[in-house]
mmCIF file of C-alpha atoms in Angstrom:
data_model
loop_
_atom_site.group_PDB
_atom_site.id
_atom_site.type_symbol
_atom_site.label_atom_id
_atom_site.label_comp_id
_atom_site.label_asym_id
_atom_site.label_seq_id
_atom_site.Cartn_x
_atom_site.Cartn_y
_atom_site.Cartn_z
ATOM 1 C CA MET A 1 20.455 15.570 9.875
ATOM 2 C CA VAL A 2 19.948 14.117 6.647
ATOM 3 C CA SER A 3 21.000 16.498 3.857
ATOM 4 C CA ARG A 4 18.683 17.858 1.420
ATOM 5 C CA ARG A 5 21.056 17.775 -1.194
ATOM 6 C CA GLY A 6 21.928 14.853 -3.725
ATOM 7 C CA PHE A 7 23.346 13.910 -7.004
ATOM 8 C CA ILE A 8 21.770 12.881 -10.273
ATOM 9 C CA THR A 9 23.609 9.930 -11.725
ATOM 10 C CA LEU A 10 23.606 9.210 -14.983
ATOM 11 C CA ALA A 11 25.163 5.930 -16.647
ATOM 12 C CA THR A 12 26.558 5.922 -20.158
ATOM 13 C CA GLY A 13 23.249 4.959 -21.343
ATOM 14 C CA GLY A 14 21.343 8.004 -20.795
ATOM 15 C CA VAL A 15 18.960 9.566 -18.534
ATOM 16 C CA GLY A 16 17.209 6.094 -18.101
ATOM 17 C CA ALA A 17 20.170 5.045 -16.099
ATOM 18 C CA LEU A 18 19.867 7.685 -13.317
ATOM 19 C CA ALA A 19 20.577 6.277 -9.788
ATOM 20 C CA LEU A 20 18.003 6.326 -7.319
ATOM 21 C CA THR A 21 20.211 6.927 -3.950
ATOM 22 C CA ALA A 22 22.909 9.002 -2.800
ATOM 23 C CA ALA A 23 25.255 8.178 -0.135
ATOM 24 C CA THR A 24 22.878 9.705 2.472
ATOM 25 C CA GLY A 25 20.166 7.455 1.400
ATOM 26 C CA VAL A 26 17.552 10.036 0.112
ATOM 27 C CA PRO A 27 16.939 10.017 -3.249
ATOM 28 C CA ALA A 28 19.594 11.815 -5.015
ATOM 29 C CA PHE A 29 17.639 14.227 -6.978
ATOM 30 C CA ALA A 30 14.576 15.123 -4.287
ATOM 31 C CA GLU A 31 14.441 16.719 -1.158
ATOM 32 C CA SER A 32 13.180 14.639 1.605
ATOM 33 C CA THR A 33 10.324 16.071 3.441
ATOM 34 C CA PRO A 34 9.739 13.606 6.280
ATOM 35 C CA THR A 35 6.098 12.960 7.814
ATOM 36 C CA PRO A 36 5.375 14.849 10.811
ATOM 37 C CA LYS A 37 5.574 12.864 13.978
ATOM 38 C CA LEU A 38 2.337 10.974 14.250
ATOM 39 C CA PRO A 39 0.126 10.573 17.570
ATOM 40 C CA GLY A 40 1.722 7.497 19.663
ATOM 41 C CA GLU A 41 4.463 7.337 17.622
ATOM 42 C CA TYR A 42 7.541 5.339 19.156
ATOM 43 C CA PHE A 43 9.770 4.550 16.403
ATOM 44 C CA ARG A 44 10.576 5.529 12.879
ATOM 45 C CA LYS A 45 12.946 4.726 9.736
ATOM 46 C CA PRO A 46 12.914 7.987 8.006
ATOM 47 C CA ASN A 47 13.495 8.642 4.367
ATOM 48 C CA GLN A 48 13.051 5.148 2.839
ATOM 49 C CA LEU A 49 12.709 4.602 -0.899
ATOM 50 C CA THR A 50 10.790 2.094 -2.689
ATOM 51 C CA ALA A 51 12.586 0.564 -6.001
ATOM 52 C CA ALA A 52 10.449 2.720 -8.203
ATOM 53 C CA GLY A 53 11.925 5.829 -6.234
ATOM 54 C CA THR A 54 9.416 6.768 -4.091
ATOM 55 C CA LEU A 55 10.216 8.519 -0.562
ATOM 56 C CA PHE A 56 8.219 6.967 2.260
ATOM 57 C CA ASP A 57 8.526 7.123 6.341
ATOM 58 C CA ASN A 58 8.206 3.641 8.067
ATOM 59 C CA ILE A 59 6.763 4.533 11.099
ATOM 60 C CA CYS A 60 5.677 2.398 14.162
ATOM 61 C CA VAL A 61 2.816 3.664 16.470
ATOM 62 C CA ARG A 62 0.864 2.430 19.280
ATOM 63 C CA ILE A 63 -3.046 2.338 19.224
ATOM 64 C CA ASN A 64 -4.998 1.394 22.342
ATOM 65 C CA GLY A 65 -2.166 -0.555 23.385
ATOM 66 C CA ASP A 66 -1.623 -2.821 20.365
ATOM 67 C CA VAL A 67 1.567 -1.810 17.695
ATOM 68 C CA ALA A 68 0.937 -0.713 14.288
ATOM 69 C CA ARG A 69 3.352 -0.155 11.439
ATOM 70 C CA ILE A 70 2.655 2.453 8.918
ATOM 71 C CA HIS A 71 4.256 3.214 5.541
ATOM 72 C CA VAL A 72 3.489 6.583 4.627
ATOM 73 C CA PRO A 73 4.522 8.422 1.240
ATOM 74 C CA GLN A 74 6.169 11.760 1.815
ATOM 75 C CA THR A 75 3.486 12.907 -0.588
ATOM 76 C CA VAL A 76 0.900 12.457 2.041
ATOM 77 C CA LYS A 77 0.824 14.721 5.177
ATOM 78 C CA PRO A 78 -1.615 13.923 8.409
ATOM 79 C CA PHE A 79 -3.886 16.303 9.267
ATOM 80 C CA SER A 80 -3.609 18.179 6.035
ATOM 81 C CA GLY A 81 -7.278 17.329 4.505
ATOM 82 C CA GLN A 82 -5.608 15.360 1.589
ATOM 83 C CA ALA A 83 -7.836 12.461 1.098
ATOM 84 C CA VAL A 84 -5.803 9.197 0.570
ATOM 85 C CA PRO A 85 -7.095 5.697 0.054
ATOM 86 C CA VAL A 86 -5.291 3.636 3.018
ATOM 87 C CA VAL A 87 -4.775 -0.249 2.435
ATOM 88 C CA TRP A 88 -4.963 -2.522 5.542
ATOM 89 C CA PHE A 89 -2.734 -5.486 5.846
ATOM 90 C CA TYR A 90 -3.726 -8.623 8.050
ATOM 91 C CA HIS A 91 -0.800 -11.026 8.462
ATOM 92 C CA GLY A 92 -0.530 -14.893 9.258
ATOM 93 C CA GLY A 93 -0.635 -16.397 12.643
ATOM 94 C CA SER A 94 3.030 -16.579 13.306
ATOM 95 C CA SER A 95 3.526 -12.722 12.412
ATOM 96 C CA ASP A 96 2.899 -9.268 13.944
ATOM 97 C CA HIS A 97 2.910 -5.759 12.681
ATOM 98 C CA ASN A 98 6.481 -6.238 11.197
ATOM 99 C CA ALA A 99 4.978 -8.108 8.281
ATOM 100 C CA LEU A 100 4.628 -4.636 6.694
ATOM 101 C CA ASP A 101 8.727 -5.002 6.252
ATOM 102 C CA GLY A 102 8.460 -8.724 5.875
ATOM 103 C CA GLY A 103 6.051 -10.443 3.728
ATOM 104 C CA PHE A 104 3.961 -7.698 2.856
ATOM 105 C CA LYS A 105 7.150 -5.642 1.936
ATOM 106 C CA LEU A 106 6.993 -5.703 -1.863
ATOM 107 C CA VAL A 107 3.101 -5.124 -1.927
ATOM 108 C CA SER A 108 3.255 -2.354 0.808
ATOM 109 C CA ALA A 109 6.146 -0.610 -1.664
ATOM 110 C CA ALA A 110 3.504 -0.880 -4.618
ATOM 111 C CA VAL A 111 0.932 1.158 -2.208
ATOM 112 C CA VAL A 112 3.783 3.621 -1.437
ATOM 113 C CA ASP A 113 4.303 4.056 -4.992
ATOM 114 C CA HIS A 114 0.669 5.064 -5.757
ATOM 115 C CA GLY A 115 0.810 7.553 -3.184
ATOM 116 C CA TRP A 116 -1.256 5.808 -0.791
ATOM 117 C CA VAL A 117 -0.851 4.550 2.845
ATOM 118 C CA ALA A 118 -0.221 1.147 4.235
ATOM 119 C CA ILE A 119 -0.954 0.015 7.770
ATOM 120 C CA CYS A 120 -0.332 -3.556 9.824
ATOM 121 C CA GLN A 121 -1.700 -3.853 13.165
ATOM 122 C CA THR A 122 -0.544 -6.559 15.357
ATOM 123 C CA ALA A 123 -4.382 -7.437 16.052
ATOM 124 C CA GLY A 124 -5.492 -10.703 13.974
ATOM 125 C CA GLY A 125 -3.666 -13.126 13.074
ATOM 126 C CA ASN A 126 -2.754 -15.175 16.534
ATOM 127 C CA LEU A 127 -6.417 -13.760 17.660
ATOM 128 C CA TYR A 128 -8.430 -14.678 14.411
ATOM 129 C CA SER A 129 -11.451 -12.574 14.503
ATOM 130 C CA HIS A 130 -11.672 -12.473 18.446
ATOM 131 C CA PRO A 131 -13.458 -9.723 19.902
ATOM 132 C CA THR A 132 -10.308 -8.220 21.033
ATOM 133 C CA ALA A 133 -9.045 -8.300 17.736
ATOM 134 C CA THR A 134 -12.345 -6.639 16.180
ATOM 135 C CA ALA A 135 -11.972 -3.965 18.952
ATOM 136 C CA LEU A 136 -8.165 -3.239 18.019
ATOM 137 C CA GLN A 137 -9.345 -2.901 14.350
ATOM 138 C CA VAL A 138 -12.001 -0.205 14.878
ATOM 139 C CA ALA A 139 -9.512 1.937 17.122
ATOM 140 C CA GLY A 140 -6.789 1.274 14.354
ATOM 141 C CA TYR A 141 -9.332 2.620 12.006
ATOM 142 C CA GLN A 142 -10.786 5.556 14.577
ATOM 143 C CA TYR A 143 -6.750 6.392 14.899
ATOM 144 C CA MET A 144 -6.111 6.510 11.084
ATOM 145 C CA SER A 145 -9.385 8.655 10.312
ATOM 146 C CA GLN A 146 -8.223 11.209 12.964
ATOM 147 C CA THR A 147 -4.518 11.472 11.482
ATOM 148 C CA PHE A 148 -5.170 11.057 7.721
ATOM 149 C CA THR A 149 -8.252 11.932 5.407
ATOM 150 C CA VAL A 150 -9.261 8.237 4.368
ATOM 151 C CA LYS A 151 -10.629 8.293 1.126
ATOM 152 C CA THR A 152 -11.331 4.707 0.829
ATOM 153 C CA ASN A 153 -10.074 1.506 2.386
ATOM 154 C CA VAL A 154 -8.733 -1.835 0.707
ATOM 155 C CA LEU A 155 -8.208 -4.970 2.721
ATOM 156 C CA ARG A 156 -5.170 -7.107 1.733
ATOM 157 C CA ALA A 157 -5.118 -10.662 3.863
ATOM 158 C CA THR A 158 -3.248 -13.708 4.169
ATOM 159 C CA SER A 159 -3.557 -17.192 5.839
ATOM 160 C CA ALA A 160 -5.014 -16.502 9.234
ATOM 161 C CA GLY A 161 -5.233 -12.933 9.009
ATOM 162 C CA GLY A 162 -8.120 -13.440 6.666
ATOM 163 C CA ALA A 163 -10.592 -14.114 9.599
ATOM 164 C CA LEU A 164 -10.152 -10.456 10.886
ATOM 165 C CA ALA A 165 -10.208 -9.253 7.314
ATOM 166 C CA THR A 166 -13.622 -10.998 6.111
ATOM 167 C CA GLU A 167 -15.064 -10.059 9.692
ATOM 168 C CA THR A 168 -14.128 -6.514 9.160
ATOM 169 C CA TYR A 169 -15.604 -6.494 6.031
ATOM 170 C CA ALA A 170 -18.773 -8.603 6.479
ATOM 171 C CA SER A 171 -19.583 -6.638 10.014
ATOM 172 C CA LYS A 172 -18.448 -3.247 8.581
ATOM 173 C CA LEU A 173 -16.022 -2.614 11.141
ATOM 174 C CA ILE A 174 -14.587 0.258 9.117
ATOM 175 C CA PRO A 175 -16.272 2.161 6.395
ATOM 176 C CA SER A 176 -15.977 2.829 2.651
ATOM 177 C CA ILE A 177 -14.211 -0.756 1.905
ATOM 178 C CA ALA A 178 -13.221 -0.642 -1.998
ATOM 179 C CA GLY A 179 -12.512 -4.595 -1.984
ATOM 180 C CA MET A 180 -10.689 -7.355 -0.247
ATOM 181 C CA TYR A 181 -7.903 -9.255 -1.736
ATOM 182 C CA SER A 182 -7.381 -12.491 0.487
ATOM 183 C CA VAL A 183 -4.432 -14.968 -0.242
ATOM 184 C CA ASN A 184 -4.829 -18.554 1.168
ATOM 185 C CA GLY A 185 -6.984 -16.710 4.091
ATOM 186 C CA THR A 186 -8.943 -18.185 6.734
ATOM 187 C CA TYR A 187 -12.711 -17.741 6.591
ATOM 188 C CA ASP A 188 -14.508 -20.452 8.782
ATOM 189 C CA ILE A 189 -12.592 -20.510 12.145
ATOM 190 C CA ARG A 190 -14.996 -23.472 13.249
ATOM 191 C CA ALA A 191 -13.929 -25.137 10.170
ATOM 192 C CA HIS A 192 -10.450 -25.111 11.922
ATOM 193 C CA TYR A 193 -11.661 -25.901 15.262
ATOM 194 C CA ASP A 194 -13.477 -28.893 14.030
ATOM 195 C CA SER A 195 -10.757 -30.240 11.793
ATOM 196 C CA GLY A 196 -8.364 -31.049 14.946
ATOM 197 C CA GLY A 197 -4.698 -31.133 15.238
ATOM 198 C CA ARG A 198 -2.688 -27.681 15.030
ATOM 199 C CA ALA A 199 -5.474 -25.932 13.482
ATOM 200 C CA ARG A 200 -7.858 -26.862 16.616
ATOM 201 C CA ASP A 201 -5.222 -26.010 19.151
ATOM 202 C CA SER A 202 -4.531 -22.645 17.122
ATOM 203 C CA VAL A 203 -8.139 -21.278 17.634
ATOM 204 C CA ILE A 204 -8.221 -22.558 21.262
ATOM 205 C CA ALA A 205 -5.291 -20.575 22.183
ATOM 206 C CA ALA A 206 -7.598 -17.676 20.921
ATOM 207 C CA PHE A 207 -10.775 -18.560 22.158
ATOM 208 C CA GLY A 208 -10.418 -21.422 24.589
ATOM 209 C CA ASP A 209 -12.033 -24.709 24.049
ATOM 210 C CA ASP A 210 -15.519 -22.831 23.627
ATOM 211 C CA PRO A 211 -17.371 -23.523 20.643
ATOM 212 C CA GLY A 212 -20.296 -21.006 21.610
ATOM 213 C CA ALA A 213 -17.294 -18.012 21.625
ATOM 214 C CA ILE A 214 -15.746 -19.478 18.298
ATOM 215 C CA ASP A 215 -19.229 -19.367 16.830
ATOM 216 C CA ALA A 216 -19.996 -16.052 17.941
ATOM 217 C CA ALA A 217 -17.070 -14.597 16.149
ATOM 218 C CA ASN A 218 -16.778 -16.791 13.226
ATOM 219 C CA PRO A 219 -16.861 -14.647 9.829
ATOM 220 C CA ALA A 220 -18.964 -17.733 8.533
ATOM 221 C CA ARG A 221 -21.721 -17.079 10.699
ATOM 222 C CA HIS A 222 -22.988 -14.042 8.672
ATOM 223 C CA SER A 223 -25.659 -14.616 5.874
ATOM 224 C CA ALA A 224 -25.292 -13.940 2.223
ATOM 225 C CA ALA A 225 -26.957 -10.467 2.713
ATOM 226 C CA ALA A 226 -23.717 -9.048 4.709
ATOM 227 C CA TRP A 227 -21.816 -9.683 1.365
ATOM 228 C CA ALA A 228 -24.212 -7.851 -0.921
ATOM 229 C CA GLY A 229 -22.246 -5.328 -3.302
ATOM 230 C CA SER A 230 -18.982 -6.391 -1.450
ATOM 231 C CA THR A 231 -16.028 -6.943 -3.966
ATOM 232 C CA MET A 232 -13.269 -9.396 -3.559
ATOM 233 C CA ARG A 233 -10.594 -11.340 -5.030
ATOM 234 C CA ILE A 234 -10.055 -15.021 -3.324
ATOM 235 C CA VAL A 235 -6.472 -16.687 -4.074
ATOM 236 C CA VAL A 236 -6.500 -20.318 -3.506
ATOM 237 C CA SER A 237 -4.602 -23.446 -3.963
ATOM 238 C CA GLN A 238 -6.039 -26.246 -6.255
ATOM 239 C CA PRO A 239 -6.703 -28.851 -5.551
ATOM 240 C CA SER A 240 -8.028 -27.807 -2.173
ATOM 241 C CA GLU A 241 -5.706 -30.829 -0.683
ATOM 242 C CA THR A 242 -2.916 -29.289 -1.613
ATOM 243 C CA ASP A 243 -3.180 -26.485 1.090
ATOM 244 C CA LEU A 244 -3.676 -28.408 4.262
ATOM 245 C CA THR A 245 -3.252 -25.347 6.497
ATOM 246 C CA VAL A 246 -6.441 -23.372 5.170
ATOM 247 C CA PRO A 247 -8.471 -25.865 2.648
ATOM 248 C CA PRO A 248 -10.054 -23.811 0.362
ATOM 249 C CA ASP A 249 -13.460 -26.049 0.294
ATOM 250 C CA ASP A 250 -13.942 -24.502 4.116
ATOM 251 C CA HIS A 251 -12.347 -21.472 3.653
ATOM 252 C CA GLY A 252 -11.751 -19.242 0.150
ATOM 253 C CA LEU A 253 -14.229 -21.139 -2.200
ATOM 254 C CA ALA A 254 -17.080 -21.178 0.745
ATOM 255 C CA LEU A 255 -16.689 -17.722 1.137
ATOM 256 C CA LEU A 256 -17.312 -17.216 -2.555
ATOM 257 C CA ALA A 257 -20.312 -19.535 -3.138
ATOM 258 C CA LEU A 258 -21.981 -17.431 -0.473
ATOM 259 C CA ALA A 259 -20.854 -13.927 -1.518
ATOM 260 C CA SER A 260 -20.878 -14.562 -5.594
ATOM 261 C CA PRO A 261 -24.941 -14.587 -6.167
ATOM 262 C CA VAL A 262 -24.971 -10.794 -4.228
ATOM 263 C CA ALA A 263 -21.498 -9.618 -4.117
ATOM 264 C CA ALA A 264 -20.673 -6.599 -7.045
ATOM 265 C CA GLU A 265 -17.627 -8.447 -7.933
ATOM 266 C CA ALA A 266 -16.700 -12.085 -6.588
ATOM 267 C CA THR A 267 -13.665 -13.849 -8.469
ATOM 268 C CA MET A 268 -11.093 -16.459 -7.799
ATOM 269 C CA ARG A 269 -7.554 -16.977 -8.874
ATOM 270 C CA ALA A 270 -6.135 -20.637 -8.215
ATOM 271 C CA HIS A 271 -2.318 -21.496 -7.977
ATOM 272 C CA THR A 272 -0.325 -25.072 -7.250
ATOM 273 C CA ASN A 273 1.683 -23.547 -4.318
ATOM 274 C CA GLY A 274 -0.114 -24.945 -1.450
ATOM 275 C CA HIS A 275 -0.226 -22.823 1.575
ATOM 276 C CA SER A 276 2.465 -20.226 -0.112
ATOM 277 C CA THR A 277 1.907 -17.292 -1.704
ATOM 278 C CA PRO A 278 2.312 -17.397 -5.558
ATOM 279 C CA GLY A 279 4.164 -14.884 -7.479
ATOM 280 C CA PHE A 280 1.057 -13.733 -9.576
ATOM 281 C CA ALA A 281 -0.419 -12.275 -6.213
ATOM 282 C CA LEU A 282 2.056 -9.001 -6.179
ATOM 283 C CA PRO A 283 1.079 -7.703 -9.934
ATOM 284 C CA ASP A 284 -2.604 -9.228 -9.399
ATOM 285 C CA PHE A 285 -3.410 -7.510 -6.207
ATOM 286 C CA ILE A 286 -2.006 -4.199 -7.837
ATOM 287 C CA ALA A 287 -4.230 -4.635 -10.850
ATOM 288 C CA SER A 288 -7.405 -5.404 -8.548
ATOM 289 C CA MET A 289 -6.399 -2.305 -6.146
ATOM 290 C CA GLU A 290 -6.078 -0.237 -8.934
ATOM 291 C CA ARG A 291 -9.509 -1.138 -10.244
ATOM 292 C CA TRP A 292 -11.407 -0.767 -7.095
ATOM 293 C CA VAL A 293 -10.084 2.053 -5.440
ATOM 294 C CA GLY A 294 -11.032 3.738 -9.167
ATOM 295 C CA ALA A 295 -14.666 2.434 -8.729
ATOM 296 C CA SER A 296 -14.733 3.475 -5.228
ATOM 297 C CA SER A 297 -13.847 7.237 -6.303
ATOM 298 C CA GLY A 298 -17.294 7.564 -8.079
ATOM 299 C CA GLY A 299 -15.957 6.089 -11.560
ATOM 300 C CA ASP A 300 -13.279 8.632 -11.806
ATOM 301 C CA ARG A 301 -11.458 8.329 -14.813
ATOM 302 C CA THR A 302 -10.370 11.972 -15.644
ATOM 303 C CA PRO A 303 -6.667 11.850 -15.491
ATOM 304 C CA PRO A 304 -4.669 15.060 -13.993
ATOM 305 C CA SER A 305 -2.852 17.293 -16.262
ATOM 306 C CA ALA A 306 0.718 18.063 -15.997
ATOM 307 C CA ALA A 307 3.084 20.512 -17.311
ATOM 308 C CA ILE A 308 6.826 20.894 -16.673
ATOM 309 C CA VAL A 309 7.694 24.483 -15.509
ATOM 310 C CA ALA A 310 11.252 24.026 -15.049
ATOM 311 C CA PRO A 311 13.527 23.441 -16.779
ATOM 312 C CA VAL A 312 12.191 24.927 -19.901
ATOM 313 C CA ASN A 313 12.324 23.217 -23.183
ATOM 314 C CA GLY A 314 16.246 23.273 -24.377
ATOM 315 C CA ALA A 315 17.587 24.436 -21.238
ATOM 316 C CA VAL A 316 21.380 23.796 -20.419
ATOM 317 C CA LEU A 317 21.727 22.767 -16.713
ATOM 318 C CA LYS A 318 24.847 23.409 -14.725
ATOM 319 C CA GLY A 319 25.564 22.940 -11.279
ATOM 320 C CA TYR A 320 22.280 23.209 -9.239
ATOM 321 C CA ALA A 321 18.812 23.152 -10.991
ATOM 322 C CA THR A 322 15.381 23.253 -9.951
ATOM 323 C CA VAL A 323 12.810 21.009 -11.249
ATOM 324 C CA THR A 324 9.042 22.076 -11.198
ATOM 325 C CA VAL A 325 5.845 20.524 -12.289
ATOM 326 C CA ASN A 326 2.266 22.272 -12.244
ATOM 327 C CA ALA A 327 -0.029 19.314 -11.675
ATOM 328 C CA THR A 328 -3.897 19.749 -11.420
ATOM 329 C CA ASP A 329 -6.904 16.954 -11.165
ATOM 330 C CA ASN A 330 -10.637 17.374 -10.922
ATOM 331 C CA VAL A 331 -10.177 15.246 -7.356
ATOM 332 C CA GLY A 332 -6.824 15.666 -6.428
ATOM 333 C CA VAL A 333 -3.110 14.582 -7.380
ATOM 334 C CA VAL A 334 -1.378 12.247 -4.802
ATOM 335 C CA ASP A 335 1.865 11.580 -6.821
ATOM 336 C CA VAL A 336 4.301 13.376 -9.407
ATOM 337 C CA GLY A 337 7.262 11.836 -10.902
ATOM 338 C CA ILE A 338 9.784 12.592 -13.776
ATOM 339 C CA TYR A 339 10.227 9.805 -16.460
ATOM 340 C CA HIS A 340 12.372 8.871 -19.392
ATOM 341 C CA GLY A 341 10.431 6.493 -21.446
ATOM 342 C CA GLU A 342 8.829 3.976 -18.670
ATOM 343 C CA SER A 343 11.867 4.486 -16.043
ATOM 344 C CA ARG A 344 10.900 6.550 -13.303
ATOM 345 C CA LEU A 345 13.705 9.065 -12.506
ATOM 346 C CA LEU A 346 12.767 10.981 -9.249
ATOM 347 C CA THR A 347 9.926 11.832 -7.596
ATOM 348 C CA LEU A 348 8.565 15.263 -6.524
ATOM 349 C CA THR A 349 7.317 17.011 -3.453
ATOM 350 C CA LYS A 350 4.396 18.661 -3.129
ATOM 351 C CA GLN A 351 5.111 22.539 -2.604
ATOM 352 C CA SER A 352 1.594 24.118 -3.039
ATOM 353 C CA ALA A 353 -1.490 23.079 -4.377
ATOM 354 C CA THR A 354 -0.796 22.738 -7.751
ATOM 355 C CA GLN A 355 3.196 22.928 -7.903
ATOM 356 C CA TRP A 356 5.364 20.069 -7.055
ATOM 357 C CA GLY A 357 9.398 20.280 -7.287
ATOM 358 C CA ALA A 358 12.799 19.198 -6.321
ATOM 359 C CA ARG A 359 16.148 20.724 -5.982
ATOM 360 C CA ILE A 360 19.010 18.313 -8.162
ATOM 361 C CA TRP A 361 22.987 18.638 -8.453
ATOM 362 C CA THR A 362 24.424 18.002 -11.861
ATOM 363 C CA VAL A 363 27.834 17.713 -11.029
ATOM 364 C CA GLY A 364 29.993 14.527 -10.922
ATOM 365 C CA PRO A 365 32.038 12.137 -12.788
ATOM 366 C CA ARG A 366 29.076 9.868 -12.967
ATOM 367 C CA THR A 367 27.047 12.786 -14.567
ATOM 368 C CA PRO A 368 28.027 12.715 -18.197
ATOM 369 C CA ASN A 369 26.983 15.701 -20.280
ATOM 370 C CA GLY A 370 24.687 15.401 -22.896
ATOM 371 C CA ASP A 371 20.851 15.837 -24.465
ATOM 372 C CA TYR A 372 18.025 14.217 -22.771
ATOM 373 C CA VAL A 373 14.326 13.846 -23.338
ATOM 374 C CA VAL A 374 12.018 13.779 -20.333
ATOM 375 C CA THR A 375 8.287 13.664 -19.204
ATOM 376 C CA ALA A 376 6.239 14.262 -15.901
ATOM 377 C CA ARG A 377 3.352 11.908 -14.936
ATOM 378 C CA ALA A 378 0.720 12.848 -12.130
ATOM 379 C CA THR A 379 -1.247 10.347 -10.592
ATOM 380 C CA ASP A 380 -4.557 10.845 -8.723
ATOM 381 C CA ALA A 381 -6.114 8.722 -6.214
ATOM 382 C CA ALA A 382 -8.119 6.913 -8.630
ATOM 383 C CA GLY A 383 -4.995 5.653 -10.250
ATOM 384 C CA ASN A 384 -5.234 7.915 -13.241
ATOM 385 C CA VAL A 385 -2.299 9.118 -14.657
ATOM 386 C CA GLY A 386 -1.535 12.249 -16.952
ATOM 387 C CA ILE A 387 1.575 12.896 -18.821
ATOM 388 C CA SER A 388 2.853 16.162 -19.588
ATOM 389 C CA SER A 389 4.560 17.062 -23.054
ATOM 390 C CA PRO A 390 8.171 16.138 -23.367
ATOM 391 C CA ILE A 391 10.990 18.700 -23.144
ATOM 392 C CA LYS A 392 14.683 18.166 -23.816
ATOM 393 C CA VAL A 393 17.335 19.191 -21.425
ATOM 394 C CA LYS A 394 20.995 19.376 -21.962
ATOM 395 C CA ILE A 395 23.713 18.569 -19.083
ATOM 396 C CA ALA A 396 26.671 20.747 -19.701
ATOM 397 C CA ASN A 397 29.059 21.072 -16.634
#
């Protein structure tokens, strides 16, 4: 059993140097409250920690014979009625649901740090937008909507996974899509087939040598009306011939040309990395995701309120100490953390409708005595952040 006790580690640089893990692997200053077992669950890595200090559970489930990996922040509880955004990841053709722990790992960590849920199904990629893949997408949403209260959905695709993402969006296979972010993503599978070579072979592997079946499932078959009011960010390599796997002229740029006149937002960002994902895609996606989810929340721009209840200002901490924050919002708080400057020191666990807290241990050779200034930050599902008044505490063991 994982201990719920840990240690705050303060380097000589002060509270900003707090260590994020203890020997148990659980955050040194927070109690872990693992996600209850999910329907169809067959594997999990509990009490995982992002670089920013957010506790989450890495869970694999079976959905209608398909397998999916889900990253669930421990602040989110299934079957609780707590509304939460879900980010859907669509992997490339040579990958599967494990992409969430691979190429999508850093992006998923950013999702978890926002208090949102990330999911990657095996469907898609190898099957493009084949009816089997779209049926599994529908089943995936049914599963998630029955397990969590899904507030909104964001689509994040790469390479061949772009076909299922664009088909999901254009056909409205799932509701409440806030936006789609596609990096070097497939859009026109008939263009792959017509181009010959390995691209043609990959389409035939999914559909057989049947142009009629390909055309019937091709996301490019949709008219501009399918993209009315849509929101998307398309990342492609330029010039087009630098990406020989998914040429932008046939895919990302073709989609933009069709959607731009009717979309609420359709933008493009270029790179020169060929078919590799550019480094800017991570912060650019995070910024897009935050903007889209805020917009899909009915334009929620009201930040939460946060107040540190314990310890009190001027408190002297010895041995065990309790950290408690009251956090409220007009919609709902999804995450509360303790900060020193811009450094996140610990993640609190939701204890009631408005109270978040953790139990900490302040004794140890790496816990120097001293005076520290900390604040609490509460975040809502739209990404609005409320910051508490700072307090001063002294560690004196």
